[in-house]
Amino acid sequence: MDNKINEIRRKISTLRAEMSLVEASIRDQVNRDLDCSEASYRLMAMRAEVTELIGRWKAAGGGERLPTVRERLSRSFADRAVATGKPAPDKSDKGRLMPGQSNARV
């Protein structure tokens, strides 16, 4: 049953990602004064499918709260590691040889 719940969650996540792309397309069409009815119908169908999937998810035993797109994006942004620079080289060791090194040229 856990695999079924995870499969439904993956479908929901995929649909949410597609929905955000369709929403961006609609915004772009509205900004250009174009007809966005086809994309709007597609978005409404996706929303109906997500609602149906959530019902199946709950019926299969899914009980935890599903994060919204904004929550998922902010969480993934916060989880990214902060890049750190290399420590500055110690100038006092500049001319010294490390153990196992030699001055011989090859």
GROMACS .gro file of C-alpha atoms in nm:
model
  106
    1MET     CA    1   0.000   0.000   0.000
    2ASP     CA    2   0.292   0.233   0.071
    3ASN     CA    3   0.411   0.197  -0.291
    4LYS     CA    4   0.066   0.297  -0.414
    5ILE     CA    5   0.069   0.606  -0.191
    6ASN     CA    6   0.415   0.703  -0.316
    7GLU     CA    7   0.312   0.648  -0.678
    8ILE     CA    8   0.011   0.875  -0.633
    9ARG     CA    9   0.231   1.139  -0.465
   10ARG     CA   10   0.472   1.127  -0.760
   11LYS     CA   11   0.182   1.178  -1.002
   12ILE     CA   12   0.056   1.471  -0.794
   13SER     CA   13   0.403   1.626  -0.790
   14THR     CA   14   0.439   1.585  -1.166
   15LEU     CA   15   0.098   1.739  -1.226
   16ARG     CA   16   0.175   2.033  -0.999
   17ALA     CA   17   0.496   2.101  -1.191
   18GLU     CA   18   0.306   2.086  -1.522
   19MET     CA   19   0.038   2.313  -1.377
   20SER     CA   20   0.293   2.578  -1.289
   21LEU     CA   21   0.418   2.573  -1.650
   22VAL     CA   22   0.064   2.607  -1.785
   23GLU     CA   23  -0.004   2.892  -1.541
   24ALA     CA   24   0.308   3.070  -1.667
   25SER     CA   25   0.188   3.017  -2.023
   26ILE     CA   26  -0.150   3.167  -1.935
   27ARG     CA   27   0.015   3.471  -1.774
   28ASP     CA   28   0.228   3.518  -2.083
   29GLN     CA   29  -0.075   3.495  -2.312
   30VAL     CA   30  -0.273   3.739  -2.099
   31ASN     CA   31   0.017   3.985  -2.101
   32ARG     CA   32   0.025   3.967  -2.481
   33ASP     CA   33  -0.354   4.006  -2.507
   34LEU     CA   34  -0.385   3.658  -2.663
   35ASP     CA   35  -0.663   3.402  -2.618
   36CYS     CA   36  -0.571   3.175  -2.327
   37SER     CA   37  -0.892   2.969  -2.316
   38GLU     CA   38  -0.726   2.646  -2.437
   39ALA     CA   39  -0.455   2.664  -2.171
   40SER     CA   40  -0.717   2.757  -1.910
   41TYR     CA   41  -0.927   2.450  -1.996
   42ARG     CA   42  -0.615   2.236  -1.974
   43LEU     CA   43  -0.533   2.385  -1.632
   44MET     CA   44  -0.886   2.321  -1.505
   45ALA     CA   45  -0.862   1.959  -1.622
   46MET     CA   46  -0.529   1.924  -1.442
   47ARG     CA   47  -0.681   2.065  -1.123
   48ALA     CA   48  -0.966   1.814  -1.147
   49GLU     CA   49  -0.714   1.534  -1.194
   50VAL     CA   50  -0.512   1.650  -0.891
   51THR     CA   51  -0.831   1.659  -0.684
   52GLU     CA   52  -0.914   1.304  -0.793
   53LEU     CA   53  -0.558   1.187  -0.717
   54ILE     CA   54  -0.571   1.344  -0.371
   55GLY     CA   55  -0.896   1.157  -0.306
   56ARG     CA   56  -0.732   0.830  -0.413
   57TRP     CA   57  -0.426   0.915  -0.201
   58LYS     CA   58  -0.641   0.968   0.109
   59ALA     CA   59  -0.839   0.651   0.040
   60ALA     CA   60  -0.513   0.454   0.016
   61GLY     CA   61  -0.412   0.572   0.363
   62GLY     CA   62  -0.221   0.892   0.292
   63GLY     CA   63  -0.277   1.119   0.587
   64GLU     CA   64   0.007   1.366   0.601
   65ARG     CA   65  -0.042   1.718   0.472
   66LEU     CA   66   0.081   1.767   0.117
   67PRO     CA   67   0.301   2.076   0.074
   68THR     CA   68   0.198   2.348  -0.168
   69VAL     CA   69   0.418   2.438  -0.463
   70ARG     CA   70   0.543   2.750  -0.283
   71GLU     CA   71   0.634   2.545   0.026
   72ARG     CA   72   0.817   2.285  -0.184
   73LEU     CA   73   1.013   2.549  -0.371
   74SER     CA   74   1.110   2.741  -0.057
   75ARG     CA   75   1.211   2.416   0.115
   76SER     CA   76   1.427   2.304  -0.178
   77PHE     CA   77   1.589   2.649  -0.190
   78ALA     CA   78   1.661   2.640   0.184
   79ASP     CA   79   1.807   2.287   0.160
   80ARG     CA   80   2.072   2.389  -0.091
   81ALA     CA   81   2.421   2.402   0.053
   82VAL     CA   82   2.578   2.741   0.077
   83ALA     CA   83   2.897   2.755  -0.128
   84THR     CA   84   3.204   2.832   0.076
   85GLY     CA   85   3.533   2.954  -0.064
   86LYS     CA   86   3.865   2.780  -0.020
   87PRO     CA   87   4.059   2.888   0.284
   88ALA     CA   88   4.333   3.137   0.206
   89PRO     CA   89   4.674   2.969   0.169
   90ASP     CA   90   4.914   3.021   0.455
   91LYS     CA   91   5.196   3.236   0.318
   92SER     CA   92   5.447   3.109   0.573
   93ASP     CA   93   5.446   2.761   0.410
   94LYS     CA   94   5.504   2.893   0.057
   95GLY     CA   95   5.869   2.787   0.007
   96ARG     CA   96   5.865   2.476   0.219
   97LEU     CA   97   5.852   2.123   0.085
   98MET     CA   98   5.595   1.883   0.216
   99PRO     CA   99   5.711   1.542   0.338
  100GLY     CA  100   5.773   1.315   0.037
  101GLN     CA  101   5.844   1.606  -0.203
  102SER     CA  102   6.180   1.689  -0.353
  103ASN     CA  103   6.338   1.979  -0.538
  104ALA     CA  104   6.451   1.759  -0.827
  105ARG     CA  105   6.319   1.853  -1.170
  106VAL     CA  106   6.176   1.582  -1.385
   0.00000   0.00000   0.00000
